[in-house]
CSV table of C-alpha atoms and ligand atoms in Angstrom, one decimal:
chain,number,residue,atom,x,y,z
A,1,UNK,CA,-5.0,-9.1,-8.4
A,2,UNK,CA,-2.0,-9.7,-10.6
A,3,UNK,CA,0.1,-6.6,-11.3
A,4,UNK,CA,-0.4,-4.9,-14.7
A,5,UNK,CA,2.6,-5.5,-17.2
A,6,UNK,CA,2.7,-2.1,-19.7
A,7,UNK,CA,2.0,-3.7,-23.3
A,8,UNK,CA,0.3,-6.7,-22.1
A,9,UNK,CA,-3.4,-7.2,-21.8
A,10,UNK,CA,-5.4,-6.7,-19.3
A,11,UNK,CA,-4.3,-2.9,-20.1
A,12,UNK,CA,-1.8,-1.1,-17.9
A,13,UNK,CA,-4.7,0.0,-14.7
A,14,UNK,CA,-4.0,4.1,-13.3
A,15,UNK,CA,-2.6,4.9,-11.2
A,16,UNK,CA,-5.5,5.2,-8.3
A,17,UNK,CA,-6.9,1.4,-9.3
A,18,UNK,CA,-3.6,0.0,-9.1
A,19,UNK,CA,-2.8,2.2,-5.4
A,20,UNK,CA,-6.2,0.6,-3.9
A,21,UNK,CA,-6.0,-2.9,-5.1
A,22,UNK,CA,-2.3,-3.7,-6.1
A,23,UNK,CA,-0.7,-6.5,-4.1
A,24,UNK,CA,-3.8,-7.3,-1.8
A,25,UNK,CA,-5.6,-10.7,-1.9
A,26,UNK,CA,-9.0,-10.0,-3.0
A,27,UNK,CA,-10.4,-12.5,-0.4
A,28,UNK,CA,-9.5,-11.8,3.2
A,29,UNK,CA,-9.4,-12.9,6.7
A,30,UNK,CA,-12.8,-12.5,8.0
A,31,UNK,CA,-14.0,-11.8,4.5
A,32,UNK,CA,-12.9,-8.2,6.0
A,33,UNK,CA,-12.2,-5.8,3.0
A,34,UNK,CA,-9.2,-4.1,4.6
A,35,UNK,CA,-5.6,-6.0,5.5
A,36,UNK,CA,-5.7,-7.1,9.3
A,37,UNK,CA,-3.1,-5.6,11.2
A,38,UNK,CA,-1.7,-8.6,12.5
A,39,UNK,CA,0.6,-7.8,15.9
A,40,UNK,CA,3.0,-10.6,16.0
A,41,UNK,CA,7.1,-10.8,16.2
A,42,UNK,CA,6.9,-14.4,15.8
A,43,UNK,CA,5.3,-16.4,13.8
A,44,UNK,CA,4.7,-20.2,14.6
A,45,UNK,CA,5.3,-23.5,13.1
A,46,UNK,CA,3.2,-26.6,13.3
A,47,UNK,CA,5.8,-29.2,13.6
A,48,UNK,CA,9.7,-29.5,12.8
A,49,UNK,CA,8.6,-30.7,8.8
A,50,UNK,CA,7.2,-27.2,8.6
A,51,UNK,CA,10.5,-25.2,9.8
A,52,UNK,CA,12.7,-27.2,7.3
A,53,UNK,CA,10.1,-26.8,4.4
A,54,UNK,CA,10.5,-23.1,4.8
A,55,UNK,CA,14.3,-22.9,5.5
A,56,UNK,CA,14.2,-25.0,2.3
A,57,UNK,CA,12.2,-22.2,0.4
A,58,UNK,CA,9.4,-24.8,-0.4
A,59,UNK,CA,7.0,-21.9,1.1
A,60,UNK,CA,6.6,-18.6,1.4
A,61,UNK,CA,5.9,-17.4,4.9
A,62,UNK,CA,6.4,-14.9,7.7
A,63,UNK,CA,9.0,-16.3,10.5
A,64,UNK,CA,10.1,-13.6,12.8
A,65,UNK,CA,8.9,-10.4,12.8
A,66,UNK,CA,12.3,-8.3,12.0
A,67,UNK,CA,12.4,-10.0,8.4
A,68,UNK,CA,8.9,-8.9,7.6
A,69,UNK,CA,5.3,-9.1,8.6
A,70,UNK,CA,2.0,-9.5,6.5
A,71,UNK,CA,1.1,-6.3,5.9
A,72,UNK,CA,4.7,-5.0,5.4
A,73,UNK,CA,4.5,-7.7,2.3
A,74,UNK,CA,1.6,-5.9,0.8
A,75,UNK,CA,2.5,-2.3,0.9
A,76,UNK,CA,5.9,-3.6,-0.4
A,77,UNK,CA,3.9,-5.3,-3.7
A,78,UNK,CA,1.4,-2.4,-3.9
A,79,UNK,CA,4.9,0.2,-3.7
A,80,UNK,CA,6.7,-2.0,-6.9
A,81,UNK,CA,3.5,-1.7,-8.6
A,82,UNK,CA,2.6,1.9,-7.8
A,83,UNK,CA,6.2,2.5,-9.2
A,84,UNK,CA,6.5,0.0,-12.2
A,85,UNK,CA,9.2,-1.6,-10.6
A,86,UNK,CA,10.0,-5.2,-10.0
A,87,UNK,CA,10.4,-4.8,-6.5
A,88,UNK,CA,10.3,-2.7,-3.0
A,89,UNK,CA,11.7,-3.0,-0.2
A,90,UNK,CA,9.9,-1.1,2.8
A,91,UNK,CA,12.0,0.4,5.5
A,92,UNK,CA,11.2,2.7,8.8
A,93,UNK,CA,11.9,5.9,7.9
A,94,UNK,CA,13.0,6.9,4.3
A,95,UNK,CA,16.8,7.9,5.6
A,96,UNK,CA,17.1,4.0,6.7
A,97,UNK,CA,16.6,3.2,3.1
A,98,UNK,CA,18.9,5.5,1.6
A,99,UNK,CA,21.5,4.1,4.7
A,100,UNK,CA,20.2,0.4,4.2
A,101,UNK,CA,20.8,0.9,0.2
A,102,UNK,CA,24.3,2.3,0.6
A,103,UNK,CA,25.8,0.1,3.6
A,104,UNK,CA,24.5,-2.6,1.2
A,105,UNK,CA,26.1,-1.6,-1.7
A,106,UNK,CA,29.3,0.1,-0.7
A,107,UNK,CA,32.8,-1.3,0.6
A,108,UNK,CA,36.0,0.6,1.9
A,109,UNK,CA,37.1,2.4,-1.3
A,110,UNK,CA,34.2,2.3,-3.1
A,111,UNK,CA,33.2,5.9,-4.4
A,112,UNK,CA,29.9,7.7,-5.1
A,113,UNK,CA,28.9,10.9,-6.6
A,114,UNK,CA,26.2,13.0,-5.2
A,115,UNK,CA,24.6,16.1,-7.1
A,116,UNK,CA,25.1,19.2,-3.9
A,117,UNK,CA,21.5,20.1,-3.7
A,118,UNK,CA,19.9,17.1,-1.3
A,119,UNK,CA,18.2,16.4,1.9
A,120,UNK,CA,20.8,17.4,4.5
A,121,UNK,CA,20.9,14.3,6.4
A,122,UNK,CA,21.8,12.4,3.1
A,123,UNK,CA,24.3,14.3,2.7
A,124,UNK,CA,25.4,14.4,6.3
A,125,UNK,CA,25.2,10.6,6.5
A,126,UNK,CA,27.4,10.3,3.3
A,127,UNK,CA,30.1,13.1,4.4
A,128,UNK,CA,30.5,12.0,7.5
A,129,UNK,CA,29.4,8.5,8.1
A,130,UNK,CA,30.4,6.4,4.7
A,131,UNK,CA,33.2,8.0,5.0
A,132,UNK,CA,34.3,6.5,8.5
A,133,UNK,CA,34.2,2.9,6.5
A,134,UNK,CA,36.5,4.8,3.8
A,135,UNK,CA,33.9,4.7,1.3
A,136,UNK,CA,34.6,8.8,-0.7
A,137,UNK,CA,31.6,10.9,-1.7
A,138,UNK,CA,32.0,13.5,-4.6
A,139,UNK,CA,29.7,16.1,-4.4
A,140,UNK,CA,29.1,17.9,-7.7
A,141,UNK,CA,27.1,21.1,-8.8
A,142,UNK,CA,23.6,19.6,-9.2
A,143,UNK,CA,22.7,18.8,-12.8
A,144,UNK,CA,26.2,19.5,-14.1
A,145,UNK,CA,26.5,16.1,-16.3
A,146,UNK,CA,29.5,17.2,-17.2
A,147,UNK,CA,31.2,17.3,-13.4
A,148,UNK,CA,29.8,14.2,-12.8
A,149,UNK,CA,31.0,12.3,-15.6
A,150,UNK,CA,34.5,13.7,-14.9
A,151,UNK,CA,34.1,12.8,-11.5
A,152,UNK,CA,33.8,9.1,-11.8
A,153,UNK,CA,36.8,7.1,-11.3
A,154,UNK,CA,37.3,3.3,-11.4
A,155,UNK,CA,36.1,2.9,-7.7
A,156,UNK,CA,32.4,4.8,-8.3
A,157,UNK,CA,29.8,2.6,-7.4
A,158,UNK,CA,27.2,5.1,-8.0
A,159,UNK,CA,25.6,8.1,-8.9
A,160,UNK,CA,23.0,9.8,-6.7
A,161,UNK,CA,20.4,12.3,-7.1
A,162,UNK,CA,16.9,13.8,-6.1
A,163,UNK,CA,14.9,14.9,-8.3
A,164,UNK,CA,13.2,17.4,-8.1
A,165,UNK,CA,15.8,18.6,-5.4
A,166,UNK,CA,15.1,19.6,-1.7
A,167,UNK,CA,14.5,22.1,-1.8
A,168,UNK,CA,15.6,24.4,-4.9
A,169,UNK,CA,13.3,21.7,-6.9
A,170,UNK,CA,16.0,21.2,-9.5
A,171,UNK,CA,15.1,18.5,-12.0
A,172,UNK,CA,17.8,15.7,-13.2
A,173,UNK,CA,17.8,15.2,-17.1
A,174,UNK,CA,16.6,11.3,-16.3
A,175,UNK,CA,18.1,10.2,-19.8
A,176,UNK,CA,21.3,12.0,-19.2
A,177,UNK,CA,21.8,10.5,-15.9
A,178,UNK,CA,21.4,7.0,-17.2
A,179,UNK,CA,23.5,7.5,-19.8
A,180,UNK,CA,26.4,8.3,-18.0
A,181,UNK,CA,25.6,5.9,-15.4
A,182,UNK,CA,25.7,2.7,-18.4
A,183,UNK,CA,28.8,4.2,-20.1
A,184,UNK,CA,30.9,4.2,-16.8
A,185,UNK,CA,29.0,0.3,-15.8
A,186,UNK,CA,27.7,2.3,-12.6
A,187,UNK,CA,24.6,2.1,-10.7
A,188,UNK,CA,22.3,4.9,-10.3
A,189,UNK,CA,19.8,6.0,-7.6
A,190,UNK,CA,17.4,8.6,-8.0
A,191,UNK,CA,15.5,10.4,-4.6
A,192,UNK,CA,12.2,11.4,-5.9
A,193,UNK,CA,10.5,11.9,-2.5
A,194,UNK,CA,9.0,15.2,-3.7
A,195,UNK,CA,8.2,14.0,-7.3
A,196,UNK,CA,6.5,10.9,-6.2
A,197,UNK,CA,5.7,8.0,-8.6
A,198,UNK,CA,2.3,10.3,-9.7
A,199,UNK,CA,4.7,12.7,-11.1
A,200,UNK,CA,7.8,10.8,-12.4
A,201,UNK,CA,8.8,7.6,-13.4
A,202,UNK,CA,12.4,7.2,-13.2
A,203,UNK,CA,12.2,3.6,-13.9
A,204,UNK,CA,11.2,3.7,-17.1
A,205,UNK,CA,14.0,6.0,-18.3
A,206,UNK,CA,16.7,3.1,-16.6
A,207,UNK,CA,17.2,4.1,-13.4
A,208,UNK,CA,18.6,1.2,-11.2
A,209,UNK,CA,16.9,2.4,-7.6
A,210,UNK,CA,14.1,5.0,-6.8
A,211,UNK,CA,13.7,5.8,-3.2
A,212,UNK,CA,10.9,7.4,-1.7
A,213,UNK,CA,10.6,8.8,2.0
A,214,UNK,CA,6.8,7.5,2.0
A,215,UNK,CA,6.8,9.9,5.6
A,216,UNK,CA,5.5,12.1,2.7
A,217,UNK,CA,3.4,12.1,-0.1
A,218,UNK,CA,3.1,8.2,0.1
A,219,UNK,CA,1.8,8.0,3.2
A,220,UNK,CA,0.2,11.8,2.7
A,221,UNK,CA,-1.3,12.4,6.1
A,222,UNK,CA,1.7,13.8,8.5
A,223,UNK,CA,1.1,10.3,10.6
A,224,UNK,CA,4.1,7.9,9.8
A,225,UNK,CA,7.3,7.8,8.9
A,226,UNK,CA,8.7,5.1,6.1
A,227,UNK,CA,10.7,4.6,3.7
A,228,UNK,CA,11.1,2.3,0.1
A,229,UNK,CA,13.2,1.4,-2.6
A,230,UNK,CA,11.8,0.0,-5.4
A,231,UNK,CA,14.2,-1.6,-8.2
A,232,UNK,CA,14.9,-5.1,-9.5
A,233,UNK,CA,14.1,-8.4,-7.2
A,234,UNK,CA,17.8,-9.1,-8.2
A,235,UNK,CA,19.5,-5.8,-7.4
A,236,UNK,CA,17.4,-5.6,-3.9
A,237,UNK,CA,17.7,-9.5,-2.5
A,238,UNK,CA,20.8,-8.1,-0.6
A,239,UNK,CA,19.3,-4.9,0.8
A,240,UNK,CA,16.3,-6.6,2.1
A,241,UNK,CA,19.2,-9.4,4.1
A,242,UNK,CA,20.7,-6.3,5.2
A,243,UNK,CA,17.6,-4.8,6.6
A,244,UNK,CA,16.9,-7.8,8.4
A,245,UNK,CA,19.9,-7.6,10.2
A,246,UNK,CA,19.4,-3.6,10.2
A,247,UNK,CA,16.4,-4.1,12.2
A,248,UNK,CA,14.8,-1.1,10.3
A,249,UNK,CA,11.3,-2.4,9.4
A,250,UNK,CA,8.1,-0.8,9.9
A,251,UNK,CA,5.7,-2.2,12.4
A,252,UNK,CA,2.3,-3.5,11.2
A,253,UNK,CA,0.6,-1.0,12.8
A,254,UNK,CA,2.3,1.8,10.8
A,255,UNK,CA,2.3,-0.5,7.4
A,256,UNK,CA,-1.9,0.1,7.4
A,257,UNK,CA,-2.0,3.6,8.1
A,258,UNK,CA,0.3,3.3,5.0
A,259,UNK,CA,-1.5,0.9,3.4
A,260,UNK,CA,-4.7,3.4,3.9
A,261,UNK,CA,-3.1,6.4,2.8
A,262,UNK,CA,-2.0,5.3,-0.3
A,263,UNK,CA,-5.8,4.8,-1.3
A,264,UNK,CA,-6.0,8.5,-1.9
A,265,UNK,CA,-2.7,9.0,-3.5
A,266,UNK,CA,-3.6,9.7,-6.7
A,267,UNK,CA,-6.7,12.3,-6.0
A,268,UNK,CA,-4.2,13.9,-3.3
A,269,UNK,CA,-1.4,14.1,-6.0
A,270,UNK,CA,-3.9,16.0,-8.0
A,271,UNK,CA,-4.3,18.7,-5.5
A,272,UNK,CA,-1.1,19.1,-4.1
A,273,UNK,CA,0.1,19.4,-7.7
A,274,UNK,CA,-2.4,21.8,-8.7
A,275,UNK,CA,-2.3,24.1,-5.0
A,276,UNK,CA,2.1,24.2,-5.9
A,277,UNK,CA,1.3,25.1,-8.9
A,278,UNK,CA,-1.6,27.8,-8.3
A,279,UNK,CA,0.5,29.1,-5.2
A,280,UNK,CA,3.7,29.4,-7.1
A,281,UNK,CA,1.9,31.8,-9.7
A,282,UNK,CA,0.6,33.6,-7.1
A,283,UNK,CA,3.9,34.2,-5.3
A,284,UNK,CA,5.6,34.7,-8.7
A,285,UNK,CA,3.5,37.5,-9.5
A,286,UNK,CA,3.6,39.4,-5.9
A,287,UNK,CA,5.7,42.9,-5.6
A,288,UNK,CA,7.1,41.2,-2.0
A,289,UNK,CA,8.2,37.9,-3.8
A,290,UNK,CA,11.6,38.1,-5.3
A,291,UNK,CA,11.9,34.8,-6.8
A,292,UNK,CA,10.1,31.4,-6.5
A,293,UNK,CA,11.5,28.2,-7.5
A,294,UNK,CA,8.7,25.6,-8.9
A,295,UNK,CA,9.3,23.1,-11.8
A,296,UNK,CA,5.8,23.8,-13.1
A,297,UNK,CA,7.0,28.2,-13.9
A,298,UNK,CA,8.3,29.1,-17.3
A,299,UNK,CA,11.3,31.3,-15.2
A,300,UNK,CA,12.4,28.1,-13.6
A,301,UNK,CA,15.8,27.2,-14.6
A,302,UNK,CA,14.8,23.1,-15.0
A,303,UNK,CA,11.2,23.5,-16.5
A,304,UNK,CA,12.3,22.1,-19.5
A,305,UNK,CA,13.4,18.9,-17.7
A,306,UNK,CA,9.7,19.3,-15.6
A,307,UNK,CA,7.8,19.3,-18.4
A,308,UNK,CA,9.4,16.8,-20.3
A,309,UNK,CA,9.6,14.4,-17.4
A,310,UNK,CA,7.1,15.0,-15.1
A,311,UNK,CA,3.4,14.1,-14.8
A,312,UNK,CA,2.4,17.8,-12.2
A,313,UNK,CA,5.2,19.7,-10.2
A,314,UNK,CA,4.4,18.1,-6.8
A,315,UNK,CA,3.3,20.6,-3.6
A,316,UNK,CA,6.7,22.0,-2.9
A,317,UNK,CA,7.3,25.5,-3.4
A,318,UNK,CA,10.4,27.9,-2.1
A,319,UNK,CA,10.8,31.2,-3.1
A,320,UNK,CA,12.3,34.3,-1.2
A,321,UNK,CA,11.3,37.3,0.6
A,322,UNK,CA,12.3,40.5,-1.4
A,323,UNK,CA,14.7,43.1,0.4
A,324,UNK,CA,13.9,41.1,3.7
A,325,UNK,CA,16.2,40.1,6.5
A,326,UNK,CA,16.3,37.0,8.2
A,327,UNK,CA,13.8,38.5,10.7
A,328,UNK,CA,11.5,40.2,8.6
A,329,UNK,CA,11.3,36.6,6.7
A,330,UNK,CA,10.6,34.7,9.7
A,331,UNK,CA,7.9,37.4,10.0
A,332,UNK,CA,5.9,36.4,6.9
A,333,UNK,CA,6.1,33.0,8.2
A,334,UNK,CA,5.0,33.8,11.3
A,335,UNK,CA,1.7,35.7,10.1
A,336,UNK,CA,0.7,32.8,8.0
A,337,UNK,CA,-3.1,31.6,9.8
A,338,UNK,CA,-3.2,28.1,7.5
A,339,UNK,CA,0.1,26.6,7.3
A,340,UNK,CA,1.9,24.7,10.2
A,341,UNK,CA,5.3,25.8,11.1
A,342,UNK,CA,6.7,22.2,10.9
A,343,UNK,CA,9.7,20.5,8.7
A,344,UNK,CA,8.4,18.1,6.2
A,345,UNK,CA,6.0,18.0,3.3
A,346,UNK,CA,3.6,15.4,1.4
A,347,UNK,CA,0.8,15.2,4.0
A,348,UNK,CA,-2.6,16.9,4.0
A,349,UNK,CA,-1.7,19.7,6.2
A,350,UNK,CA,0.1,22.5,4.4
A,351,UNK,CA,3.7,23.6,6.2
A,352,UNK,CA,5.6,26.4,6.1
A,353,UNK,CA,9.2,27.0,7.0
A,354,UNK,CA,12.2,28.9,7.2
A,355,UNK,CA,15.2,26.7,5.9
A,356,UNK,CA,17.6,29.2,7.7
A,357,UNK,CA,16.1,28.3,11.1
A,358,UNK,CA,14.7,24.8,10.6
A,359,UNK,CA,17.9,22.5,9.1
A,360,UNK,CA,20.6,25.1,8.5
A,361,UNK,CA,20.4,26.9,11.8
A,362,UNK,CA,23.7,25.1,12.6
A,363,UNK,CA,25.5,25.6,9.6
A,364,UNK,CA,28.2,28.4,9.0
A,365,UNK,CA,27.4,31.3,6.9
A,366,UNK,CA,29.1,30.4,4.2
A,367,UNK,CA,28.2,26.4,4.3
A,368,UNK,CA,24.7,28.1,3.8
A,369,UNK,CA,25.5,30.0,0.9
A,370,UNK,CA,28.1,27.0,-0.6
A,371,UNK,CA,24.4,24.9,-0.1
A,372,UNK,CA,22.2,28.3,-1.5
A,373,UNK,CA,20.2,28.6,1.4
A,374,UNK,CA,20.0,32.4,1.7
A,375,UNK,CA,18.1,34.2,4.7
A,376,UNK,CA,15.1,35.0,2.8
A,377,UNK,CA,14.0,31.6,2.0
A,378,UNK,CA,10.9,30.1,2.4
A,379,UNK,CA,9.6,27.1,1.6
A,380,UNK,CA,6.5,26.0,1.5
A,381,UNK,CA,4.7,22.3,1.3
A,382,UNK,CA,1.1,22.9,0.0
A,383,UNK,CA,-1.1,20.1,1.5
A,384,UNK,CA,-4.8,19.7,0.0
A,385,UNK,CA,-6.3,23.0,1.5
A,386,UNK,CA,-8.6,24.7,-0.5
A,387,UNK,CA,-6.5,26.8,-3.1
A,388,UNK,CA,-8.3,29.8,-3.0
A,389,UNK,CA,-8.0,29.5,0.8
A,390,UNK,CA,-4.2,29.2,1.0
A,391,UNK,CA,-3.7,32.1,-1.7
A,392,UNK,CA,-5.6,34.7,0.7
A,393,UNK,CA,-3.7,33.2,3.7
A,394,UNK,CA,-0.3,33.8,1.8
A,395,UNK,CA,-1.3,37.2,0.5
A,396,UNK,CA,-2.3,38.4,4.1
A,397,UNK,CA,0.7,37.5,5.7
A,398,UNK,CA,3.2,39.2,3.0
A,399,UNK,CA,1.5,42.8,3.0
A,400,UNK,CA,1.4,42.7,6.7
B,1,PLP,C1,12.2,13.6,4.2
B,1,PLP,C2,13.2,13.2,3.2
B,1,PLP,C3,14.1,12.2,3.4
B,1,PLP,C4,14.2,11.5,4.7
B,1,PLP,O1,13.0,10.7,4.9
B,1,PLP,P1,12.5,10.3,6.4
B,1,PLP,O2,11.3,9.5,6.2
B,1,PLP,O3,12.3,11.6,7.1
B,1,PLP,O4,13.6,9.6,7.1
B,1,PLP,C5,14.9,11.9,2.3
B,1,PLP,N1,14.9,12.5,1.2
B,1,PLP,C6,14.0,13.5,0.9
B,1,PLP,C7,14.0,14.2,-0.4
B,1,PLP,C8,13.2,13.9,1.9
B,1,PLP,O5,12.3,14.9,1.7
């Protein structure tokens, strides 16, 4: 099937007929209708003519199984298309693409500037990592333009956000972003893991690179880890070498249970968006709740942004005990019967946790508050349970 162009006919497809049929041949081995899995790390030539006609680019073909296999080559079409982009590159785990991306991109004295609120290991990769290669992250407040434009210098190479954050589900001002981005000639990457490209579409407001941990809503089933960029064939030619030396790709195996998750991925955005959504009313309006943060409540700071850039609000929602300790958090948590206590989000199993205790148990008190993490936060991933059935779940286990 070719890839739908927006403005072109055959009109643009939606987003579930172009998740179940983009970037698959529509006759295949076996006249099977699902992608082999084909187990190889080598791939074999018929005679010496054939090794030079590929080395000479006359055709397009696997050759060793670090630089990509079959199926890797479809989810990697099927990703560019699910995103509008030109291009994806598929990677093991979504925090080898964001360090794939950035070891491609950066050299010693190359800046970047981060927005404060993003997945810890990001950060921890940039802060203490990039900067053993003398490559200087800025961290700014998140969403403050303002600090980030002043922030750039003649070294920044980039400018880095989630969006919606992880996990106070803060929403970047996409046209704001880009703006600064052009006047300044830098590149800009956007992390919209928990938006997903259901929800957002930060290619189509300029943004250079949109990665995705696909461990999440991509793959949607708590099964697989992965990871993609998707962006221009021109921008991403070097971060696909690098992977290849990186090693980071995903096995064949892994690429069909991604492959086969992201059948569903628009029906499961639905209900993820619409159980955050119904939760985080629920929780806004209950006497034990003292605040919840989701894009899709009038009282959230960024719901402007939400609504004007987003499709739904995504699964994710935090919020905080009222007048509770750490403990007597950890003890709604703890009485929740539905939810799995388990870090992560995206998949069809609800999960529940304590950011205190699950990635800031390590950090100093006031790191914690510098990163707004207080003891009374909860945040919770809605998978596709039945709404009703989580709402009861949730009410139970705050008026214990
Ligand atoms: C989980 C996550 C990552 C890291 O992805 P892995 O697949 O776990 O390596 C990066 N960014 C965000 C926003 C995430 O939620």
């Amino acid at each position: 099937m070719t890839d739908p162009t927006p403005g072109q006919s055959p009109p643009r497809l939606g987003p579930s007929t172009i998740a179940i049929h983009s970037g698959e041949s529509r006759q295949k081995l076996a006249h099977s209708i699902t992608d082999p899995i084909i187990c190889a790390s080598t791939y074999t030539f018929a005679n010496t003519q054939a090794v030079i006609d590929y080395i000479e680019q006359k055709q397009q073909r696997e050759e060793y199984g670090r630089y990509g296999n079959p199926g890797e080559d479809v989810i990697e079409k099927k990703l560019a298309a699910i995103e509008g982009g030109e291009d994806a590159v598929l990677y093991a785990s979504g925090m080898a693409a964001i360090v794939g991306l950035l070891m491609t991109k950066l050299s010693t004295g190359d800046e970047i500037i981060f927005f404060d609120e993003c997945y810890h290991r990001s950060r921890e990769f940039c802060v203490k990592h990039l900067t053993r290669y003398g490559v200087v992250t800025r961290q700014v407040k998140a969403c403050d333009y303002e600090a980030m434009a002043a922030a750039i210098t003649p070294q920044t190479k980039m400018l880095v956000s989630e969006s919606p954050t992880n996990p106070h589900l803060s929403c970047v001002d996409l046209e704001k972003f880009v703006a600064i981005a052009r006047e300044h000639q830098v590149e800009t990457l956007i992390d919209a893991t928990l938006a997903t490209p259901y929800n957002l579409r930060p290619i189509e407001y300029g943004v250079d690179y949109v990665l995705h941990s696909a461990t999440k809503y991509l793959g949607g089933h708590n099964d697989l880890l992965a990871g993609v960029i998707v962006g221009s064939a021109e921008k991403l030619d070097a971060v696909r070498n690098l992977r290849g030396i990186m090693g980071a790709i995903n096995s064949p195996h892994n690429v069909y249970l991604l492959q086969r998750g992201l059948k569903t991925f628009e029906l499961r955005m639905q209900r993820h968006n619409q159980n955050g959504q119904a939760l985080a009313e629920f929780l806004e309006n209950h006497p034990r709740v003292e605040k919840v943060y989701y894009p899709g409540l009038k009282s959230h700071s960024y719901h402007a942004e939400a609504v004007k850039y987003m499709r739904g609000f995504g699964g994710l929602v935090t919020f905080l005990v009222k007048d509770a300790d750490w403990r007597q958090t950890a003890n709604v948590v703890d009485a929740v019967q539905i939810p799995r206590i388990a870090p992560s989000l995206g998949g069809v199993e609800s999960l529940i946790e304590q950011p205190l205790v699950m990635s800031y148990y390590e950090q100093k008190p006031e790191d914690r508050q510098r990163f707004g993490i207080p003891d009374n936060m909860i945040r919770l991933a809605c998978g596709l349970e039945n709404t009703e059935d989580l709402i009861a779940d949730l009410q139970q286990a705050l008026e214990r």
